[in-house]
Short mmCIF file of C-alpha atoms (C1' of nucleotides) in Angstrom, two decimals:
data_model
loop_
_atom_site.label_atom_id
_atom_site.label_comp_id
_atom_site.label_asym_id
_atom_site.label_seq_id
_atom_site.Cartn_x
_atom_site.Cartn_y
_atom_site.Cartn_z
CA UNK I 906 8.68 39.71 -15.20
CA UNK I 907 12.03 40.23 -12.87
CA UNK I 908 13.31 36.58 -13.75
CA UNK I 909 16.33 37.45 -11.48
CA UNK I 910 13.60 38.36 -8.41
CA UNK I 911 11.93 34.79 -9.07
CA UNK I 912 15.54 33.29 -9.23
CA UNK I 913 16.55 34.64 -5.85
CA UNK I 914 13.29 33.28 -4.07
CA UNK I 915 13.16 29.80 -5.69
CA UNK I 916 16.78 30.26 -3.89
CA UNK I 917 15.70 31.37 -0.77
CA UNK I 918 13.22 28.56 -1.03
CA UNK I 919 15.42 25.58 -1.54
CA UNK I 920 17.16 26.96 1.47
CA UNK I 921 14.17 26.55 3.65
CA UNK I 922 13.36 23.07 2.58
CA UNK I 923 17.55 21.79 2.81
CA UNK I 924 17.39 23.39 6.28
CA UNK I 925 13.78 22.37 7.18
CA UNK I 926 14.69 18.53 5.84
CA UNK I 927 17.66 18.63 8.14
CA UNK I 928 15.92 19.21 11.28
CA UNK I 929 12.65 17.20 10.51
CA UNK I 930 15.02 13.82 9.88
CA UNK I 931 16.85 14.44 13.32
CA UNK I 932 13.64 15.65 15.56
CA UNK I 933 10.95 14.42 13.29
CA UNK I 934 7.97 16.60 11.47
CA UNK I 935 6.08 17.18 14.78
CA UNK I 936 9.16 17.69 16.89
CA UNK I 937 10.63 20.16 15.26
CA UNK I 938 9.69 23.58 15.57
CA UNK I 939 9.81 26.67 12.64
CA UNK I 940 12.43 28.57 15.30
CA UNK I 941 14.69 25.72 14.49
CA UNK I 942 14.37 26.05 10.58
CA UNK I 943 14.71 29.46 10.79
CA UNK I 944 17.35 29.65 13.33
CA UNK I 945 19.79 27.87 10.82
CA UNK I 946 19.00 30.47 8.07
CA UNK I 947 19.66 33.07 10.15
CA UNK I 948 16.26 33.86 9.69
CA UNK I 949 13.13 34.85 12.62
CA UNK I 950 10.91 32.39 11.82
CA UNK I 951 8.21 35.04 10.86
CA UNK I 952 9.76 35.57 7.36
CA UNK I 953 9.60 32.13 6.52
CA UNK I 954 5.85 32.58 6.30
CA UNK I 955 7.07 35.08 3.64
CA UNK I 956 7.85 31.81 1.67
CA UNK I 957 5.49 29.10 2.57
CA UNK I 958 1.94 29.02 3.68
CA UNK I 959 3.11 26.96 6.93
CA UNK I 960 4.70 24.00 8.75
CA UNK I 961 2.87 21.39 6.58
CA UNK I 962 3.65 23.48 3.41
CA UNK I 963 7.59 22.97 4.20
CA UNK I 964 7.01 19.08 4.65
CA UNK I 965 4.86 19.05 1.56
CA UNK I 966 7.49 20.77 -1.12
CA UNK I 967 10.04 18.71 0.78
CA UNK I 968 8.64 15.07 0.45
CA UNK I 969 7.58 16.58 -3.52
CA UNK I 970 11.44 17.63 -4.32
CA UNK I 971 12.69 14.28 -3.43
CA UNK I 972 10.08 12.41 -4.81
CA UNK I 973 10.53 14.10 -7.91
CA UNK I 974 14.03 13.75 -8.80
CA UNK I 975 14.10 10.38 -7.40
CA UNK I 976 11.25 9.32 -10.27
CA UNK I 977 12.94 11.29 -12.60
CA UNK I 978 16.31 9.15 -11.96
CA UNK I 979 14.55 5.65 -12.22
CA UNK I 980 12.71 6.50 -15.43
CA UNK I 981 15.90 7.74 -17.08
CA UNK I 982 17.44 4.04 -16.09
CA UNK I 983 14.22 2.61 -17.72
CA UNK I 984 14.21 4.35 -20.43
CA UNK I 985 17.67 3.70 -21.46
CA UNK I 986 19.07 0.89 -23.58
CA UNK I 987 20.26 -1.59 -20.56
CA UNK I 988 19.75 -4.69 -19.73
CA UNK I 989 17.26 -5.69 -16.90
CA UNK I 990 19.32 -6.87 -14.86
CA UNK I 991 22.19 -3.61 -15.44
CA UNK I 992 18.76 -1.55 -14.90
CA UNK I 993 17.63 -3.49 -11.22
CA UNK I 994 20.86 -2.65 -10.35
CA UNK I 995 21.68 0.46 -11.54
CA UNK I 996 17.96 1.31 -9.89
CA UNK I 997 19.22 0.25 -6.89
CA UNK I 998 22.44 2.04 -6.34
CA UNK I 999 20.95 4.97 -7.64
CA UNK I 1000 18.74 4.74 -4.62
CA UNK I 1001 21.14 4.12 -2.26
CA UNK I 1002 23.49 6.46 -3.43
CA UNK I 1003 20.59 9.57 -3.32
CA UNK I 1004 19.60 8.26 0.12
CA UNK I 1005 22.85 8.09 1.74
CA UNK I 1006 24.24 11.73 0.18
CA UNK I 1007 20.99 13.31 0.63
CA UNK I 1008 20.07 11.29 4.38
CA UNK I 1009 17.92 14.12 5.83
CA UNK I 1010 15.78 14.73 2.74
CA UNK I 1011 15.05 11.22 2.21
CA UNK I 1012 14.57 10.65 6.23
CA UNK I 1013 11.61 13.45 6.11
CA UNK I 1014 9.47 11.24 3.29
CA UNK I 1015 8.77 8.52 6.14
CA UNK I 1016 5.60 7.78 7.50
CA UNK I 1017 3.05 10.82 5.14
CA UNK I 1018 0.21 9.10 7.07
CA UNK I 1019 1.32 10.36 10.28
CA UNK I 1020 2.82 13.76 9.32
CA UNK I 1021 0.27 14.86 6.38
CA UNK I 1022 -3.10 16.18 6.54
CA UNK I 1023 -5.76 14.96 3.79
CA UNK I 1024 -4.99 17.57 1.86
CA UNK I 1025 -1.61 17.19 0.72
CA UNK I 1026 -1.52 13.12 0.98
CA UNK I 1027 -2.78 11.92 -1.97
CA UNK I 1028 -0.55 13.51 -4.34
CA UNK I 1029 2.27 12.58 -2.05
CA UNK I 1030 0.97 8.72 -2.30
CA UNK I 1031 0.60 9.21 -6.07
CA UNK I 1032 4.25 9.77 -6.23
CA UNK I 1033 5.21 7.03 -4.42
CA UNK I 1034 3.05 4.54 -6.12
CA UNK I 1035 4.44 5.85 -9.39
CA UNK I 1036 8.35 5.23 -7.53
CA UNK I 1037 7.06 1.58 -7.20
CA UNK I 1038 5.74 0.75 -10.11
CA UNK I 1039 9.40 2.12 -12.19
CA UNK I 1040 10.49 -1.03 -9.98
CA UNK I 1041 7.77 -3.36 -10.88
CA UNK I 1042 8.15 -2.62 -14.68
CA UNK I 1043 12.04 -3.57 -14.47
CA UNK I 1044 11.24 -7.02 -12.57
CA UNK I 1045 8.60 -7.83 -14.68
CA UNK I 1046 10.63 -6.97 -17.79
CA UNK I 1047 13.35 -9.12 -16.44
CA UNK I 1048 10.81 -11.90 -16.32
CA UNK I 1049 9.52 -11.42 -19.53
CA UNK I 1050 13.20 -11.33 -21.24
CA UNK I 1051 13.94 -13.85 -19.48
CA UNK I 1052 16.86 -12.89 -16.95
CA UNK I 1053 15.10 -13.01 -14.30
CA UNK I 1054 13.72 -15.83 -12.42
CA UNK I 1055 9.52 -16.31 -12.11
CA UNK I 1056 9.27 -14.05 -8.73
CA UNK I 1057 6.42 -12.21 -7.59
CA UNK I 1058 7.17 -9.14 -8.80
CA UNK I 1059 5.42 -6.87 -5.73
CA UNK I 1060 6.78 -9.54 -3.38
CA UNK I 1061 10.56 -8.83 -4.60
CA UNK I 1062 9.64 -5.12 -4.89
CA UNK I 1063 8.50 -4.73 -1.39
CA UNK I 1064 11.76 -6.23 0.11
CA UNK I 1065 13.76 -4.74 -1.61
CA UNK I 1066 12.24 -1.12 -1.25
CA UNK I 1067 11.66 -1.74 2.42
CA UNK I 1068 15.82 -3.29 2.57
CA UNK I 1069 16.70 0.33 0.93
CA UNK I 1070 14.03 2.51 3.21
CA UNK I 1071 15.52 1.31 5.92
CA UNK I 1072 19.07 2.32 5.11
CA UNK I 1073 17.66 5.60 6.63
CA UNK I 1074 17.20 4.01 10.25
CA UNK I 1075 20.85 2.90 10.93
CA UNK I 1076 23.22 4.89 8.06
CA UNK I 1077 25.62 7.26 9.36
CA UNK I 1078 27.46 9.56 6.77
CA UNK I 1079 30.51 9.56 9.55
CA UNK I 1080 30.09 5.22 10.21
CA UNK I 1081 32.37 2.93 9.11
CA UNK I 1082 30.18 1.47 6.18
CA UNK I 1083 30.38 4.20 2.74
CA UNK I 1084 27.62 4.65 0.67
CA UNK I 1085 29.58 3.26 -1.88
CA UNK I 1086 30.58 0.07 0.09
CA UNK I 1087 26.28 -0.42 0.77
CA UNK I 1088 25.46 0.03 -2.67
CA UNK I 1089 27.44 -2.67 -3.69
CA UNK I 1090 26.87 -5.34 -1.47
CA UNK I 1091 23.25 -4.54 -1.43
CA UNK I 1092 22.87 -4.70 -5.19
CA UNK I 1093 24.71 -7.88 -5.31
CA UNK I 1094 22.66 -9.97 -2.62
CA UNK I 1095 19.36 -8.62 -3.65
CA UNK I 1096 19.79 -9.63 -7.42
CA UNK I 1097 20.73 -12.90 -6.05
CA UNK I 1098 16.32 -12.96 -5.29
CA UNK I 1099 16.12 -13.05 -8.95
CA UNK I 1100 18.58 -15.33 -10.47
CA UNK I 1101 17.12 -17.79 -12.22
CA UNK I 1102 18.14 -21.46 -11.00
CA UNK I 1103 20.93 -22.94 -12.73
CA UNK I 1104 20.38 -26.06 -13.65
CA UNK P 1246 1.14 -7.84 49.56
CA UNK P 1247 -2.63 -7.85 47.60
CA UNK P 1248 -1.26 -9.94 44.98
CA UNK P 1249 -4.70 -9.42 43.54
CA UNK P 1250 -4.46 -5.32 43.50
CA UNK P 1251 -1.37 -5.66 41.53
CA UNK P 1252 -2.31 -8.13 39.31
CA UNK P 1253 -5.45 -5.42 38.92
CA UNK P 1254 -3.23 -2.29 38.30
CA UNK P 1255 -0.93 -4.89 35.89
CA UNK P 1256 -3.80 -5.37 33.78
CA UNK P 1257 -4.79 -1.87 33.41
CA UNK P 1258 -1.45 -0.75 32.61
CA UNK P 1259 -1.43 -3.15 29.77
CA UNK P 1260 -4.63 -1.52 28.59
CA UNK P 1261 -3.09 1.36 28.58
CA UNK P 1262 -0.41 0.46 26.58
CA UNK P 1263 -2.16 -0.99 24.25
CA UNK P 1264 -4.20 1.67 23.45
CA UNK P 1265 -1.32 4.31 23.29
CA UNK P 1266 0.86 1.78 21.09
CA UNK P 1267 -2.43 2.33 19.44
CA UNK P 1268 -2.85 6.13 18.49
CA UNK P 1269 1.01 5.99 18.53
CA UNK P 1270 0.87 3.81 15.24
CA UNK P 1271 -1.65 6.00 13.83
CA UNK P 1272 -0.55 9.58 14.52
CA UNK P 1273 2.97 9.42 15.57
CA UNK P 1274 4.31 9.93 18.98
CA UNK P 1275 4.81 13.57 19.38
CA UNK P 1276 0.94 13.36 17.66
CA UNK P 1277 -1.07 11.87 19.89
CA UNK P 1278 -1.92 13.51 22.69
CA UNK P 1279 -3.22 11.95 26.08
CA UNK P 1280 -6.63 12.61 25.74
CA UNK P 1281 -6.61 10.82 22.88
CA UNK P 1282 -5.23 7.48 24.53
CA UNK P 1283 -7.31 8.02 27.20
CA UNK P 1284 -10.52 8.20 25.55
CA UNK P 1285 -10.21 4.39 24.05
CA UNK P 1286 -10.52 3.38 27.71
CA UNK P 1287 -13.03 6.02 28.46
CA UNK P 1288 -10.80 7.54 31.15
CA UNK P 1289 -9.63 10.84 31.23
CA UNK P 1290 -5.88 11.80 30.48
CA UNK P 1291 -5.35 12.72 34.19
CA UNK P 1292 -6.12 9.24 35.18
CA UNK P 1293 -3.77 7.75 33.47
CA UNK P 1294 -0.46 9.84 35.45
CA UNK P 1295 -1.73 7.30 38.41
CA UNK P 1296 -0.23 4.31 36.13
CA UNK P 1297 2.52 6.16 34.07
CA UNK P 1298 4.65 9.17 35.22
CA UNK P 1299 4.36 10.82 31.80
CA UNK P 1300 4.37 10.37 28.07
CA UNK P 1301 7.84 9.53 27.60
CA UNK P 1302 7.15 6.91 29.89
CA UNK P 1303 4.10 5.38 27.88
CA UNK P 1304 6.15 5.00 24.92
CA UNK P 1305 9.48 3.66 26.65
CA UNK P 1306 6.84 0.67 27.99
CA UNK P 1307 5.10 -0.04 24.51
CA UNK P 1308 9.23 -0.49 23.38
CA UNK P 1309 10.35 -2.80 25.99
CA UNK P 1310 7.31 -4.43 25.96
CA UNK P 1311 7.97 -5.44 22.05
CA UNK P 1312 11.59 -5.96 22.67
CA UNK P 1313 11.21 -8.17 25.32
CA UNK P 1314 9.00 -10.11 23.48
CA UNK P 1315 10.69 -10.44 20.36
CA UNK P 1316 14.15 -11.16 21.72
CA UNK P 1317 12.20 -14.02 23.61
CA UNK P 1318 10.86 -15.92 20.47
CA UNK P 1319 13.88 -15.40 18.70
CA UNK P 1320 16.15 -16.66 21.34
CA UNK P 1321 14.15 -19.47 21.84
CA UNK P 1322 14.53 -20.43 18.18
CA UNK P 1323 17.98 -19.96 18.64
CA UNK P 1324 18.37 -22.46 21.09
CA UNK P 1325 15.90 -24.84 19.58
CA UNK P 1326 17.69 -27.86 18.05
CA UNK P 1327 17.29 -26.86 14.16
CA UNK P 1328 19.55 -26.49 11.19
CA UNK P 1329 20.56 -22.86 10.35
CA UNK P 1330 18.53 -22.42 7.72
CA UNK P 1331 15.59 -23.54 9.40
CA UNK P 1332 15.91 -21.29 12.10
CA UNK P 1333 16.68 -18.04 9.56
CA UNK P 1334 13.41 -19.55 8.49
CA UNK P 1335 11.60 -19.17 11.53
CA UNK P 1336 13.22 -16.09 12.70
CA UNK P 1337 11.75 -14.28 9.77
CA UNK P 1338 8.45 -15.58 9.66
CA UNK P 1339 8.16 -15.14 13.79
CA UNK P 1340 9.08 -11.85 13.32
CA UNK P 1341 6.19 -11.29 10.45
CA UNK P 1342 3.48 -12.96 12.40
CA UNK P 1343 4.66 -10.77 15.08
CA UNK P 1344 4.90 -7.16 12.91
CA UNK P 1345 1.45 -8.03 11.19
CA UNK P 1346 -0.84 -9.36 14.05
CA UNK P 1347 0.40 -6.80 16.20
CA UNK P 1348 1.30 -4.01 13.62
CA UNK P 1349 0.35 -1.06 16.37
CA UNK P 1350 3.11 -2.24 18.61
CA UNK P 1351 5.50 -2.85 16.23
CA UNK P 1352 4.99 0.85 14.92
CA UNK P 1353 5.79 2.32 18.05
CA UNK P 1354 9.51 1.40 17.56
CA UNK P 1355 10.17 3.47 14.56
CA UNK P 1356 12.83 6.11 15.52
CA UNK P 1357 13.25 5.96 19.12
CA UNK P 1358 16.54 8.93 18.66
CA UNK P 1359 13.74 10.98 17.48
CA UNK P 1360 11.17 10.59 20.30
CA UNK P 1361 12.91 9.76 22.94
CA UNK P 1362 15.00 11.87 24.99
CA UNK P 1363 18.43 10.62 26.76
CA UNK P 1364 16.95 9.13 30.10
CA UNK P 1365 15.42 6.00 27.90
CA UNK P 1366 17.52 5.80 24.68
CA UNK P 1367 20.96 3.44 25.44
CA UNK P 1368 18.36 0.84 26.77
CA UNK P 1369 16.08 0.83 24.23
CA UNK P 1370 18.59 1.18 21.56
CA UNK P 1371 20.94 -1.41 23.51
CA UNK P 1372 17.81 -4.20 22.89
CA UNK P 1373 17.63 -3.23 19.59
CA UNK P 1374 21.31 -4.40 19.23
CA UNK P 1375 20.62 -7.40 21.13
CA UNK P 1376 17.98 -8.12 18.67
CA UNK P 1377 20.43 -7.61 15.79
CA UNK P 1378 22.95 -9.88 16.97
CA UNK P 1379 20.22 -12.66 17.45
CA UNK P 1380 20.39 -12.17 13.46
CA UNK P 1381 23.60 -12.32 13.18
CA UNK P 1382 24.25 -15.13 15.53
CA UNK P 1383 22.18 -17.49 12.99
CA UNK P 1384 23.62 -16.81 9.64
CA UNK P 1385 27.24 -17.13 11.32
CA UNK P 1386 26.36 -20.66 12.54
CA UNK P 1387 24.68 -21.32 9.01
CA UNK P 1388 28.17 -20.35 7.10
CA UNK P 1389 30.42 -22.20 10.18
CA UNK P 1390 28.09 -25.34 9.47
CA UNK P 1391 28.31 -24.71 5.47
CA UNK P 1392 24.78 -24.49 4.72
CA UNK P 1393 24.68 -20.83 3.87
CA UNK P 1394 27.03 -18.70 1.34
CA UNK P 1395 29.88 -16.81 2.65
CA UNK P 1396 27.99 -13.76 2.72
CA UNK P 1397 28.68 -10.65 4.41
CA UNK P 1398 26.22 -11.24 7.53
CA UNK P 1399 25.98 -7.55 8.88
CA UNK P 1400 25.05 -6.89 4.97
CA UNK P 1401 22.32 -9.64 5.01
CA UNK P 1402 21.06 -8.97 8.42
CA UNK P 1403 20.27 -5.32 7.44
CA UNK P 1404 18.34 -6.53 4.25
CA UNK P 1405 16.51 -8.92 5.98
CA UNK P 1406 15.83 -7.22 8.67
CA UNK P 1407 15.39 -3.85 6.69
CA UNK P 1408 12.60 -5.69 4.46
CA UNK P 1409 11.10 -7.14 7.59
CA UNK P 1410 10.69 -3.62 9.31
CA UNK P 1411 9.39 -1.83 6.19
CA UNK P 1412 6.77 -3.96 6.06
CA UNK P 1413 4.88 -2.24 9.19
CA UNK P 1414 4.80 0.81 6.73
CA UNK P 1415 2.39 -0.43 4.07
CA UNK P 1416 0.77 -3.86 5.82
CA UNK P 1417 -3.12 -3.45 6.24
CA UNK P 1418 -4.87 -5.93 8.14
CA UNK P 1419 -7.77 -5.60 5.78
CA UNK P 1420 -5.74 -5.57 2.59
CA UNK P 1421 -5.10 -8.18 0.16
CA UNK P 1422 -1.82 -9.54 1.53
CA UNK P 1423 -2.25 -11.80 4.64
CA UNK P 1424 0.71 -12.09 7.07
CA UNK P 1425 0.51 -15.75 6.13
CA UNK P 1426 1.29 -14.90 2.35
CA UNK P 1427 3.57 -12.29 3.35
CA UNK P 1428 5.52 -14.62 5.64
CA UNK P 1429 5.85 -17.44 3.07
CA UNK P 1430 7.18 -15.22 0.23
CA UNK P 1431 9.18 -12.99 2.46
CA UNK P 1432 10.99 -16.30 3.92
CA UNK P 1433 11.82 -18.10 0.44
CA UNK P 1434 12.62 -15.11 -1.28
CA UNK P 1435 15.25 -13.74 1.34
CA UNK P 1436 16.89 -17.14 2.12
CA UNK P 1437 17.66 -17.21 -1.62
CA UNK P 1438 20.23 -14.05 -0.49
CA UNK P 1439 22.40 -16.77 1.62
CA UNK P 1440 21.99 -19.91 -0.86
CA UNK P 1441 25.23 -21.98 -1.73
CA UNK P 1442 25.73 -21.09 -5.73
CA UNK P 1443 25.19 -24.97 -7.02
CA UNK P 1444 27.70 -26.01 -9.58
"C1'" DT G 1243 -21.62 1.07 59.78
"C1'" DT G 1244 -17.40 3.99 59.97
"C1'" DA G 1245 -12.59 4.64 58.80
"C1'" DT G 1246 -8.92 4.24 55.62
"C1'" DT G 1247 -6.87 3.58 51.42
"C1'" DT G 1248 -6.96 3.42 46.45
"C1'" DT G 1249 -8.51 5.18 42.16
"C1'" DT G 1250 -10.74 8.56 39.25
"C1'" DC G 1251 -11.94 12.94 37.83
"C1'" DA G 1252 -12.48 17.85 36.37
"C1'" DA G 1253 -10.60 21.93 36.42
"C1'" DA G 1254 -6.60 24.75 36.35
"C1'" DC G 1255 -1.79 25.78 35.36
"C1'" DG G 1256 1.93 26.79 32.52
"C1'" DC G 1257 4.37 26.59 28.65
"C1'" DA G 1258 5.79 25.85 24.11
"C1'" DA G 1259 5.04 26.64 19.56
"C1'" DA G 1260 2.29 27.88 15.11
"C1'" DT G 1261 0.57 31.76 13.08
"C1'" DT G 1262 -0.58 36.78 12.45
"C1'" DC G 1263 0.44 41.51 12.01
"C1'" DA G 1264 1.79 46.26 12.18
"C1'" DA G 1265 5.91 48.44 11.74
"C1'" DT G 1266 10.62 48.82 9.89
"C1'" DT G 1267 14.25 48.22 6.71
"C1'" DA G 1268 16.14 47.10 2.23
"C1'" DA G 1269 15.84 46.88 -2.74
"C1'" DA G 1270 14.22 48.28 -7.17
"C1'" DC G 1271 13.18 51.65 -10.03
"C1'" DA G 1272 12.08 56.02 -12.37
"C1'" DT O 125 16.78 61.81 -5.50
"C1'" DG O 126 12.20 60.28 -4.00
"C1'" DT O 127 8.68 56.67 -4.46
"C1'" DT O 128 6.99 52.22 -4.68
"C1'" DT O 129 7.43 47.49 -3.76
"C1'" DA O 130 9.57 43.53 -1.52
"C1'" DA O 131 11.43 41.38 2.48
"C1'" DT O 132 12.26 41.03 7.35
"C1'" DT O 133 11.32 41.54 11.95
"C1'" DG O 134 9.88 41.08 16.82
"C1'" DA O 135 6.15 41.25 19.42
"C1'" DA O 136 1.44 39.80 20.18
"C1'" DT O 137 -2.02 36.30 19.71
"C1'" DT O 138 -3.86 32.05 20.20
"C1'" DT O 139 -4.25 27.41 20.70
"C1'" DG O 140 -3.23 22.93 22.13
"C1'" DC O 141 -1.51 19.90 25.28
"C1'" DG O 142 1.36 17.75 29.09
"C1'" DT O 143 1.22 17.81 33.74
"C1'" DT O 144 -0.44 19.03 38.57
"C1'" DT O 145 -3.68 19.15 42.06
"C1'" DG O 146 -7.13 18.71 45.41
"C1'" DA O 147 -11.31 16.92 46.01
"C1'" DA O 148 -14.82 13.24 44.97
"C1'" DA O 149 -15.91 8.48 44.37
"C1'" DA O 150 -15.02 3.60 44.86
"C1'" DA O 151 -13.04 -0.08 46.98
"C1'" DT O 152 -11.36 -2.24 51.05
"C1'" DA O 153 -10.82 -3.04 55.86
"C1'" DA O 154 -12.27 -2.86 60.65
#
DNA sequence: TTATTTTTCAAACGCAAATTCAATTAAACA
DNA sequence: TGTTTAATTGAATTTGCGTTTGAAAAATAA
């Protein structure tokens, strides 16, 4: 019906989970109260119940949002007509480029286990799993083109997922270091795991 | 005095720590409550305000107690009479054996600015730094003494150390992966970052 | 044994925070 | 305009949990 009424609460929505990431990745999921979300809405936090069931509702659609347009950026890269090598690296500037702009929505995706309840978690650890695997497929199509050296592909995937994760721990948007700067040293040294050997 | 009483009360308060580094891993800090560490040494929560003065204290204790332990074995490697690259070698792998044998502990340390409040942070987060600079301290002396690349060594510290931490986030001491594997693939595959290009 | 100190416990306190709800206001519509 | 529906509110409810406390039990000393 009223597409405009629909429009103006997927609105209202999105401005629930940017404010609700934003004070999860500073206090964390279980030290942050709804008062908080709401209070930077200029909302009570009674109406937010208006928009999601509850507190794990919020975390849910906001580890889901970044999880989706993260996959959706990596299987673009795979999908298009690049070189493994361009691909591993565009992959991982994309990365570090979404998780730097976007710090607090990435921050809130750490540690489901501890946050979730069984009923949201395994779709949450679907979408990762799918994340990793867009990574695997690019190593092991460098391998199989020949770019790349012989690695072990989950071996190579794991550090270097767990080198960009952690850009979350220490990355300041007002530090010294840019996004920009990260992403390209980053991308550099970890493609230097998969040269082949010259010889 | 009783050098026996304290060597008792030592003892239990290492119990204790144990088991809240424990439910820490599992649930998160701000999820576990102190019935629940209590109940893994079938005492009750009250008990427990006779060995710690409160939660924040629990958790500032399972830190230091990593910290400490950690800065030990890598400072000793430090000093230890070995090339550069041998010691990046052992650094890394200490630091697995460490992260996977004792993954509960190691948890803990995830995102002290979220858990703790003022009184504990600058100490914590001033070990962490002393930590980092161990790092660093090794791949300088590997670039002075021309056995490693002239890399960028805050870069390749936060890699390393980046892949290194993210590993407490999927490990499984019943999976597939041993520590031992881990540790051996982790090690070749990141010194690869600092290699001399041959020509 | 009795006296004294250390350790443990169970219950109680107090508070913070998630959720509910009845009532009010605003918006949409006819 | 009046009527219906949507959205917001602030207070009330409830629950969970950190911490306190005073007394009991255990250990130690005399």
């Amino acid at each position: 019906m009223s597409s405009l009424r629909e429009q103006k609460i997927a609105k209202k929505k999105a401005e629930i989970l940017r404010s609700a990431a934003t004070v999860f990745a500073e206090k964390g999921y279980h030290g942050t109260t709804m008062e908080e979300v709401a209070a930077k809405l200029l909302m009570t936090k009674g109406s937010m119940y208006y928009y999601f069931k509850n507190k794990d509702d919020l975390l849910f659609h906001c580890n889901k949002m970044v999880m989706d347009i993260s996959i959706q950026t990596i299987q673009d890269i795979i999908d298009s007509d690049q070189s493994p090598t361009e691909k591993l690296e565009k992959a991982i500037k994309a990365h570090i480029k979404f998780a730097t702009s976007e710090k607090s929505m990435f921050m809130v995706m750490d540690k489901p286990n501890q946050n979730f309840l069984d009923d949201y978690l395994p779709e949450i650890l679907e979408l990762r799993s799918q994340y990793d695997k867009c990574f695997d497929q690019i190593l092991v199509e460098g391998i199989e083109k020949d770019e790349f050296d012989k690695v072990d592909t989950k071996m190579i995937r794991m550090i270097i997922l767990g080198a960009l994760n952690w850009i979350q721990q220490w990355y300041k948007p007002e530090g010294q270091l840019s996004g920009e700067e990260i992403s390209e040293a980053f991308a550099a040294y970890l493609l230097k795991m998969v040269d082949k050997p010259q010889n």
